[in-house]
């Protein structure tokens, strides 16, 4: 039966002017966790990420370095492509906007559609331009006459541009947000953006003259003009699926079920992008999930402060799953979060090494040493079984609301419960006095570990595999209906080789 529900999920595409930072890692890992969860729940998932490789900034950086533009973006894009391995991402595809074969034809097709809808017009534009943001700014957006991000006054600029009639779709976008046909998560962000749209959305500059933007997608009807970021970058979500040739992938997966983005680009995704799709007569995405920003020890990360946390270095030093655990457990979806070195090490040592790692280790050792015979999950099991069933309920209800950190919290309460039962029942002693009960305790906790290994699939895929290997569940895809039942795996449990999962980090201080 091929009636699986599809789930198309995307990250924003990363601008390749700078290497990946922790905020990128947060976005990729959150998106990956949702993609893996949906796959586990039986969805036909398509997960897309990619890189944004055009714009004046990239042009200038490459020029300054005296390198060829394409070589420059190839080199920088490779760093992002490599994150798949480093962060263990399960993306199905990776789209690059400098890809003239895969990406450009869709941008030009979409431009033509908007043009046919009479939504693109030419205008002499005069405004204040921030070179850092590569964007025209309104007086009201300035703080003391300066761009609030770049702390520099924008420069007056006059040029001929094509514009997109976003204002025409303002009311419709407002209704879509109001009715949750375009669901913005979390609701605080929805309210914030709703109020912006209520004021009315303005038309947006859609192209730049070639002499100021020499690096980008050509406007199909005008050699003098190059597409501005909107029709170039946002189009990645459909170009990757083969929109230009109306490919089977596009027909199958579009519209997106979820765009995952940072809080700084809500206006582009929930405003401009939706307007473009409406104009082209294309279905709009079902939801937009917005994540916050990360500070380091409560300070903004910056090169000048020298406090930038490199996700690649972290993953190499402490392991991919240790980094994934911190990002997913410590930073609630939708909220700003902080990275603290102390908290990272504390969480690693207490949650991963002591609570989880130790439990797997002890249970494995005790079962290896004692002949527990036939596994029995039904003796003295009520307490354990109830705990597991309760945890699954909470886990699924939280994951369906994208409360990732809460879902992880519930897994660790289950781990805590198991550790507590070990301490109370002391199966290593009990097995001598009352072998039947001693064996049952070990089997019940082993069965809990089986459930934990499944619950970890979306968050710590490697750890999940390592637990499965140790308790003899290798090479089997999770069947979410059968495998989440208590005791459903008794036929195929046989211990594998013991592994040390999270060696403790000795803190220097
Ligand atoms: Zn700026």
Coordinates of C-alpha atoms and ligand atoms in Angstrom, one line a residue:
X1 CA 0.0 0.0 0.0
X2 CA 1.5 3.3 -1.0
X3 CA -1.0 5.6 0.7
X4 CA 1.5 7.0 3.1
X5 CA 1.0 10.6 4.0
X6 CA 3.7 12.8 2.6
X7 CA 5.6 15.3 4.7
X8 CA 7.8 17.8 2.9
X9 CA 10.1 19.8 5.3
X10 CA 12.8 22.3 4.6
X11 CA 15.3 24.5 6.3
X12 CA 16.1 28.0 5.1
X13 CA 19.1 27.9 2.8
X14 CA 22.3 29.1 4.4
X15 CA 24.1 32.1 3.0
X16 CA 27.6 30.9 2.2
X17 CA 29.4 34.1 2.9
X18 CA 30.4 32.8 6.3
X19 CA 31.0 29.4 7.8
X20 CA 28.2 27.6 9.7
X21 CA 27.5 28.8 13.2
X22 CA 25.6 27.3 16.1
X23 CA 22.3 28.9 14.9
X24 CA 22.6 26.9 11.7
X25 CA 23.3 23.8 13.6
X26 CA 20.1 24.4 15.7
X27 CA 18.0 24.9 12.6
X28 CA 19.4 21.8 10.9
X29 CA 19.2 19.6 13.9
X30 CA 15.6 20.7 14.8
X31 CA 14.5 20.1 11.3
X32 CA 16.2 16.7 11.2
X33 CA 14.6 15.7 14.4
X34 CA 11.1 16.5 13.0
X35 CA 11.9 14.7 9.7
X36 CA 13.1 11.6 11.5
X37 CA 10.1 11.7 13.8
X38 CA 7.7 11.9 10.9
X39 CA 9.5 9.1 9.1
X40 CA 9.2 6.9 12.2
X41 CA 5.5 7.7 12.4
X42 CA 5.1 6.4 8.9
X43 CA 5.1 9.5 6.8
X44 CA 6.7 9.6 3.4
X45 CA 9.2 12.4 4.3
X46 CA 11.2 14.6 2.0
X47 CA 13.7 16.8 3.7
X48 CA 15.4 19.6 1.8
X49 CA 18.2 21.9 2.8
X50 CA 20.7 24.0 0.7
X51 CA 22.7 27.1 0.2
X52 CA 22.0 30.7 -0.9
X53 CA 25.0 31.6 -3.0
X54 CA 24.2 34.9 -4.8
X55 CA 24.3 38.6 -3.8
X56 CA 26.5 41.6 -3.5
X57 CA 28.2 40.5 -0.3
X58 CA 29.4 37.2 -1.8
X59 CA 30.5 39.0 -5.0
X60 CA 32.6 41.5 -2.9
X61 CA 34.1 38.9 -0.7
X62 CA 35.2 36.7 -3.6
X63 CA 36.5 39.8 -5.4
X64 CA 38.5 40.9 -2.3
X65 CA 40.0 37.5 -2.0
X66 CA 40.8 37.6 -5.7
X67 CA 39.2 34.2 -6.4
X68 CA 36.8 33.1 -9.0
X69 CA 33.1 33.4 -7.9
X70 CA 32.0 29.9 -8.7
X71 CA 35.1 28.5 -7.0
X72 CA 34.5 30.6 -4.0
X73 CA 30.9 29.5 -3.6
X74 CA 31.8 25.8 -4.4
X75 CA 34.3 25.8 -1.6
X76 CA 32.0 27.4 1.0
X77 CA 29.0 25.4 0.0
X78 CA 31.0 22.2 0.5
X79 CA 31.3 23.1 4.2
X80 CA 27.5 23.1 4.5
X81 CA 27.2 20.0 2.5
X82 CA 29.6 18.2 4.9
X83 CA 27.3 19.1 7.8
X84 CA 25.2 16.1 6.8
X85 CA 27.8 13.8 8.1
X86 CA 29.0 16.0 11.0
X87 CA 25.5 16.6 12.4
X88 CA 24.1 13.3 11.1
X89 CA 21.4 15.0 9.1
X90 CA 18.9 12.9 7.1
X91 CA 18.2 15.4 4.3
X92 CA 17.1 13.8 1.0
X93 CA 18.4 16.6 -1.1
X94 CA 20.7 19.7 -1.1
X95 CA 19.9 22.6 -3.4
X96 CA 22.4 25.3 -4.4
X97 CA 21.1 28.6 -5.9
X98 CA 24.2 28.9 -8.2
X99 CA 23.1 25.6 -9.8
X100 CA 22.1 26.9 -13.3
X101 CA 20.6 23.5 -14.3
X102 CA 18.6 22.7 -11.3
X103 CA 17.7 26.0 -9.8
X104 CA 17.7 28.8 -12.4
X105 CA 15.0 27.6 -14.7
X106 CA 12.5 27.5 -11.8
X107 CA 13.3 31.0 -10.8
X108 CA 12.7 32.2 -14.3
X109 CA 9.5 30.2 -14.7
X110 CA 8.2 31.6 -11.4
X111 CA 9.1 35.2 -12.5
X112 CA 7.3 34.7 -15.8
X113 CA 4.2 33.4 -13.9
X114 CA 4.2 36.5 -11.6
X115 CA 4.6 38.6 -14.6
X116 CA 1.7 36.9 -16.4
X117 CA -0.4 37.6 -13.3
X118 CA 0.4 41.3 -13.8
X119 CA 2.2 41.4 -10.5
X120 CA 5.6 42.6 -11.7
X121 CA 6.1 46.3 -12.6
X122 CA 9.1 48.6 -13.3
X123 CA 9.8 51.6 -11.1
X124 CA 12.5 54.1 -10.4
X125 CA 13.3 53.5 -6.8
X126 CA 14.9 55.9 -4.4
X127 CA 15.6 54.8 -0.8
X128 CA 18.0 54.2 2.0
X129 CA 20.1 51.2 1.4
X130 CA 22.1 49.2 4.0
X131 CA 25.0 47.5 2.3
X132 CA 25.4 45.0 5.1
X133 CA 21.8 43.8 4.9
X134 CA 21.7 44.3 1.2
X135 CA 18.3 45.8 1.7
X136 CA 16.4 49.1 1.3
X137 CA 15.3 50.2 4.8
X138 CA 12.4 52.3 5.9
X139 CA 13.0 55.3 8.2
X140 CA 11.0 53.6 10.9
X141 CA 13.3 50.6 10.8
X142 CA 16.4 52.7 11.7
X143 CA 17.7 53.3 15.2
X144 CA 19.3 56.7 15.6
X145 CA 19.5 56.9 11.8
X146 CA 21.5 53.6 11.7
X147 CA 20.8 50.1 10.7
X148 CA 20.2 48.3 14.0
X149 CA 22.2 45.3 12.9
X150 CA 25.1 47.0 11.2
X151 CA 25.2 50.2 13.3
X152 CA 25.9 52.2 10.2
X153 CA 23.7 54.8 8.5
X154 CA 22.2 53.4 5.3
X155 CA 23.2 55.2 2.1
X156 CA 20.7 57.0 -0.3
X157 CA 20.4 55.1 -3.5
X158 CA 18.4 55.6 -6.7
X159 CA 17.9 52.9 -9.3
X160 CA 15.5 51.3 -11.7
X161 CA 14.0 48.1 -10.3
X162 CA 11.3 45.6 -11.0
X163 CA 8.8 45.4 -8.2
X164 CA 6.5 42.6 -7.0
X165 CA 2.9 43.6 -6.1
X166 CA 2.9 42.1 -2.6
X167 CA 0.3 44.7 -1.4
X168 CA -2.3 43.0 -3.6
X169 CA -2.1 39.9 -1.5
X170 CA -1.9 41.5 1.9
X171 CA -5.5 40.8 2.9
X172 CA -5.4 37.3 1.7
X173 CA -2.2 36.6 3.6
X174 CA -3.8 38.0 6.7
X175 CA -6.7 35.7 6.4
X176 CA -4.5 32.7 5.8
X177 CA -2.6 33.4 9.0
X178 CA -5.8 34.1 10.9
X179 CA -7.4 30.8 10.0
X180 CA -4.1 28.8 10.4
X181 CA -4.3 27.8 6.8
X182 CA -0.8 29.1 7.0
X183 CA 0.1 27.9 10.5
X184 CA 2.8 29.9 12.2
X185 CA 4.4 28.1 15.1
X186 CA 4.9 29.2 17.9
X187 CA 1.8 31.2 18.4
X188 CA 3.7 34.2 19.9
X189 CA 5.5 34.6 16.5
X190 CA 2.1 34.2 14.7
X191 CA 0.7 37.1 16.7
X192 CA 3.7 39.2 16.1
X193 CA 3.6 38.7 12.3
X194 CA -0.1 39.0 12.2
X195 CA 0.1 42.5 13.6
X196 CA 2.7 43.4 10.9
X197 CA 0.4 42.1 8.1
X198 CA -2.5 44.0 9.6
X199 CA -0.7 47.2 8.9
X200 CA -0.6 46.2 5.2
X201 CA 2.3 44.6 3.3
X202 CA 4.1 46.8 0.8
X203 CA 5.3 46.0 -2.7
X204 CA 8.9 44.7 -2.7
X205 CA 11.9 45.4 -4.9
X206 CA 12.3 42.3 -7.0
X207 CA 15.4 43.0 -9.1
X208 CA 18.6 45.1 -9.2
X209 CA 20.5 46.6 -12.0
X210 CA 23.3 44.3 -13.2
X211 CA 26.0 46.8 -12.4
X212 CA 25.1 46.7 -8.6
X213 CA 24.2 43.0 -8.5
X214 CA 26.4 41.2 -11.0
X215 CA 26.1 37.8 -9.4
X216 CA 22.6 36.3 -9.5
X217 CA 19.8 34.8 -11.7
X218 CA 19.1 36.7 -14.9
X219 CA 15.7 38.4 -15.2
X220 CA 14.2 36.5 -18.2
X221 CA 12.9 39.5 -20.0
X222 CA 15.5 42.2 -19.2
X223 CA 19.3 41.7 -19.7
X224 CA 20.1 44.8 -17.6
X225 CA 18.4 43.3 -14.5
X226 CA 19.3 40.5 -12.1
X227 CA 16.8 39.0 -9.7
X228 CA 16.9 40.2 -6.2
X229 CA 17.1 37.6 -3.4
X230 CA 13.3 36.8 -3.2
X231 CA 12.6 35.2 -6.5
X232 CA 16.1 33.6 -6.4
X233 CA 16.5 32.2 -2.8
X234 CA 12.9 31.5 -1.8
X235 CA 12.3 29.6 -5.1
X236 CA 14.7 26.9 -3.8
X237 CA 11.8 25.2 -2.1
X238 CA 10.2 24.3 -5.5
X239 CA 13.2 24.3 -7.8
X240 CA 14.7 21.4 -5.9
X241 CA 11.5 19.4 -6.6
X242 CA 11.7 20.2 -10.3
X243 CA 9.1 22.9 -10.5
X244 CA 10.4 24.2 -13.9
X245 CA 9.7 20.9 -15.6
X246 CA 6.6 20.0 -13.5
X247 CA 8.5 17.0 -12.3
X248 CA 6.9 14.0 -10.5
X249 CA 8.7 15.0 -7.3
X250 CA 7.1 18.5 -7.4
X251 CA 3.6 17.0 -8.0
X252 CA 4.1 14.6 -5.1
X253 CA 5.6 16.8 -2.4
X254 CA 4.5 20.4 -3.0
X255 CA 3.2 22.2 -1.0
X256 CA 5.7 22.1 1.8
X257 CA 4.3 20.8 5.0
X258 CA 6.7 22.8 7.0
X259 CA 9.4 25.5 6.4
X260 CA 11.7 25.7 9.4
X261 CA 13.3 29.2 9.6
X262 CA 14.9 31.7 12.0
X263 CA 13.0 34.5 13.6
X264 CA 14.8 37.1 11.5
X265 CA 13.3 36.0 8.2
X266 CA 9.6 35.5 9.1
X267 CA 8.5 38.4 6.9
X268 CA 10.2 36.8 3.9
X269 CA 8.6 33.4 4.3
X270 CA 5.2 34.2 5.8
X271 CA 4.8 37.4 3.6
X272 CA 6.7 37.7 0.4
X273 CA 7.0 33.9 -0.4
X274 CA 3.2 33.4 0.3
X275 CA 2.4 36.4 -2.0
X276 CA 4.6 34.9 -4.7
X277 CA 2.9 31.5 -4.5
X278 CA -0.6 33.1 -4.5
X279 CA 0.3 35.2 -7.6
X280 CA 1.6 32.1 -9.4
X281 CA -1.5 30.1 -8.5
X282 CA 0.5 27.6 -6.5
X283 CA -0.6 26.0 -3.2
X284 CA 1.0 27.6 -0.1
X285 CA 3.0 25.7 2.6
X286 CA 1.0 24.3 5.5
X287 CA 3.2 25.6 8.3
X288 CA 6.2 27.7 9.2
X289 CA 8.1 26.8 12.3
X290 CA 10.2 29.6 13.7
X291 CA 13.3 29.1 15.9
X292 CA 15.1 31.6 18.1
X293 CA 18.7 32.7 18.3
X294 CA 21.5 31.3 20.5
X295 CA 23.8 33.3 22.7
X296 CA 27.0 32.1 24.3
X297 CA 27.1 32.5 28.1
X298 CA 24.3 35.0 27.5
X299 CA 26.4 37.2 25.2
X300 CA 25.8 37.6 21.5
X301 CA 28.4 35.5 19.6
X302 CA 30.7 37.6 17.4
X303 CA 34.2 37.3 15.9
X304 CA 35.2 40.5 17.7
X305 CA 34.3 39.1 21.1
X306 CA 36.0 35.9 20.2
X307 CA 33.2 33.8 21.7
X308 CA 31.9 32.0 18.6
X309 CA 31.0 28.4 19.2
X310 CA 31.9 26.3 16.2
X311 CA 29.4 23.5 15.8
X312 CA 31.8 21.4 13.7
X313 CA 34.5 21.6 16.4
X314 CA 32.0 20.7 19.1
X315 CA 30.7 17.7 17.2
X316 CA 34.2 16.5 16.5
X317 CA 35.3 17.0 20.1
X318 CA 32.3 15.6 22.1
X319 CA 30.4 13.7 19.5
X320 CA 27.5 14.5 17.2
X321 CA 24.8 13.2 19.5
X322 CA 26.2 15.2 22.5
X323 CA 25.8 18.4 20.5
X324 CA 22.4 17.3 19.1
X325 CA 21.3 16.5 22.7
X326 CA 22.3 20.0 24.0
X327 CA 20.6 21.8 21.1
X328 CA 17.4 19.8 21.3
X329 CA 17.1 19.4 25.1
X330 CA 18.3 22.8 26.2
X331 CA 16.7 25.2 23.6
X332 CA 12.9 24.9 23.4
X333 CA 11.6 25.1 19.8
X334 CA 10.7 28.7 19.0
X335 CA 12.5 30.3 21.9
X336 CA 15.9 32.0 22.2
X337 CA 18.5 29.9 24.0
X338 CA 21.9 30.0 25.5
X339 CA 25.0 27.9 25.0
X340 CA 27.0 27.6 28.2
X341 CA 30.1 25.5 28.3
X342 CA 29.4 24.5 31.9
X343 CA 25.8 23.5 31.1
X344 CA 27.0 21.5 28.1
X345 CA 29.4 19.5 30.2
X346 CA 27.0 19.1 33.1
X347 CA 24.2 17.8 30.7
X348 CA 26.7 15.5 29.0
X349 CA 28.0 14.0 32.2
X350 CA 24.7 13.8 34.1
X351 CA 22.1 13.0 31.4
X352 CA 24.2 11.1 28.8
X353 CA 27.1 9.5 30.7
X354 CA 25.5 8.9 34.1
X355 CA 21.9 8.4 33.5
X356 CA 21.6 6.8 30.1
X357 CA 25.1 5.4 29.4
X358 CA 25.4 3.9 32.9
X359 CA 22.0 2.3 32.8
X360 CA 22.6 0.6 29.4
X361 CA 26.0 -0.6 30.7
X362 CA 24.7 -2.0 34.0
X363 CA 21.7 -3.8 32.5
X364 CA 23.9 -5.3 29.8
X365 CA 26.5 -6.5 32.3
X366 CA 24.0 -8.0 34.6
X367 CA 22.1 -9.8 31.9
X368 CA 25.4 -11.1 30.4
X369 CA 26.5 -12.4 33.7
X370 CA 23.3 -14.0 34.8
X371 CA 21.5 -16.6 32.9
X372 CA 18.1 -14.9 32.7
X373 CA 16.7 -17.6 30.4
X374 CA 13.6 -16.9 28.4
X375 CA 12.8 -13.2 28.5
X376 CA 9.7 -12.5 30.3
X377 CA 8.0 -9.1 30.2
X378 CA 4.9 -10.0 31.9
X379 CA 6.1 -11.0 35.4
X380 CA 6.0 -8.1 37.9
X381 CA 5.7 -5.8 34.9
X382 CA 2.7 -3.6 35.7
X383 CA 4.7 -0.7 37.1
X384 CA 7.2 -0.7 34.2
X385 CA 4.6 -1.2 31.6
X386 CA 2.4 1.6 32.9
X387 CA 5.4 3.9 32.9
X388 CA 6.3 3.1 29.3
X389 CA 2.8 3.6 28.1
X390 CA 2.5 6.9 29.9
X391 CA 5.8 8.0 28.4
X392 CA 4.7 7.1 24.8
X393 CA 1.5 9.1 25.2
X394 CA 3.3 12.2 26.5
X395 CA 6.1 11.8 23.9
X396 CA 3.8 11.6 21.0
X397 CA 1.5 14.4 22.1
X398 CA 4.6 16.7 22.6
X399 CA 6.2 15.7 19.3
X400 CA 2.9 16.4 17.5
X401 CA 3.1 19.9 18.9
X402 CA 6.8 20.1 18.1
X403 CA 7.7 20.4 21.8
X404 CA 11.0 18.6 21.2
X405 CA 12.6 19.4 24.5
X406 CA 9.6 18.2 26.4
X407 CA 9.5 14.9 24.5
X408 CA 13.2 14.4 25.4
X409 CA 12.5 15.3 29.0
X410 CA 9.9 12.5 29.1
X411 CA 12.5 10.0 27.8
X412 CA 14.9 10.9 30.6
X413 CA 12.2 10.6 33.2
X414 CA 11.8 7.0 32.0
X415 CA 15.6 6.5 32.2
X416 CA 15.5 8.0 35.8
X417 CA 12.7 5.6 36.7
X418 CA 14.7 2.7 35.5
X419 CA 17.8 3.8 37.5
X420 CA 15.6 4.2 40.5
X421 CA 14.2 0.7 40.1
X422 CA 17.7 -0.7 39.8
X423 CA 18.6 1.0 43.1
X424 CA 15.4 -0.2 44.8
X425 CA 15.3 -3.8 43.5
X426 CA 19.0 -4.5 43.4
X427 CA 18.6 -7.2 40.8
X428 CA 22.2 -8.3 41.2
X429 CA 21.4 -9.4 44.8
X430 CA 17.7 -10.2 44.2
X431 CA 18.6 -12.7 41.5
X432 CA 20.2 -15.0 44.1
X433 CA 17.4 -14.7 46.7
X434 CA 14.5 -14.8 44.3
X435 CA 15.7 -15.7 40.8
X436 CA 12.3 -15.4 39.2
X437 CA 11.8 -11.8 40.4
X438 CA 15.4 -10.8 39.9
X439 CA 15.3 -11.9 36.2
X440 CA 12.0 -10.2 35.7
X441 CA 13.3 -6.9 36.9
X442 CA 16.3 -7.1 34.5
X443 CA 14.0 -8.1 31.6
X444 CA 11.6 -5.3 32.4
X445 CA 14.3 -2.7 32.4
X446 CA 15.8 -4.1 29.3
X447 CA 12.4 -3.8 27.7
X448 CA 12.3 -0.2 28.8
X449 CA 15.7 0.3 27.1
X450 CA 14.2 -1.0 23.9
X451 CA 11.5 1.6 24.1
X452 CA 14.1 4.3 24.9
X453 CA 16.1 3.3 21.9
X454 CA 13.1 3.9 19.7
X455 CA 12.1 7.1 21.3
X456 CA 15.7 8.4 20.7
X457 CA 15.5 7.7 16.9
X458 CA 14.6 11.3 16.0
X459 CA 17.0 13.0 18.4
X460 CA 20.1 10.9 18.9
X461 CA 20.1 8.5 15.9
X462 CA 23.5 7.1 16.5
X463 CA 22.9 6.5 20.2
X464 CA 19.6 4.9 19.4
X465 CA 21.5 2.5 17.0
X466 CA 24.1 1.8 19.6
X467 CA 21.5 0.8 22.3
X468 CA 19.7 -1.3 19.7
X469 CA 22.9 -3.0 18.8
X470 CA 23.7 -3.8 22.4
X471 CA 20.2 -5.2 23.1
X472 CA 20.1 -7.1 19.8
X473 CA 17.8 -5.1 17.6
X474 CA 20.0 -4.4 14.7
X475 CA 18.9 -3.9 11.2
X476 CA 15.3 -3.6 11.9
X477 CA 13.2 -0.6 10.9
X478 CA 10.9 0.7 13.6
X479 CA 7.3 -0.4 13.1
X480 CA 5.6 2.3 15.2
X481 CA 2.4 0.3 15.8
X482 CA 4.0 -3.0 16.9
X483 CA 7.3 -1.9 18.4
X484 CA 5.8 0.6 20.8
X485 CA 3.8 -2.1 22.5
X486 CA 5.0 -3.6 25.7
X487 CA 7.0 -6.8 25.3
X488 CA 6.5 -6.9 21.5
X489 CA 10.1 -7.7 20.9
X490 CA 10.7 -10.7 23.1
X491 CA 11.4 -13.1 20.2
X492 CA 14.3 -11.2 18.8
X493 CA 16.2 -10.0 21.8
X494 CA 19.7 -11.3 22.2
X495 CA 22.5 -9.1 23.6
X496 CA 25.1 -7.7 21.3
X497 CA 28.6 -6.5 22.2
X498 CA 28.9 -4.0 25.0
X499 CA 29.9 -0.5 24.0
X500 CA 30.9 2.5 26.1
X501 CA 28.6 5.2 24.9
X502 CA 29.5 8.5 26.6
X503 CA 32.8 8.5 28.3
X504 CA 32.7 11.2 31.0
X505 CA 34.2 14.6 30.3
X506 CA 36.6 15.5 33.1
X507 CA 36.1 19.2 33.6
X508 CA 39.3 21.2 33.9
X509 CA 38.3 23.4 36.9
Ligands
LIG1 ZN1 22.2 46.4 7.9

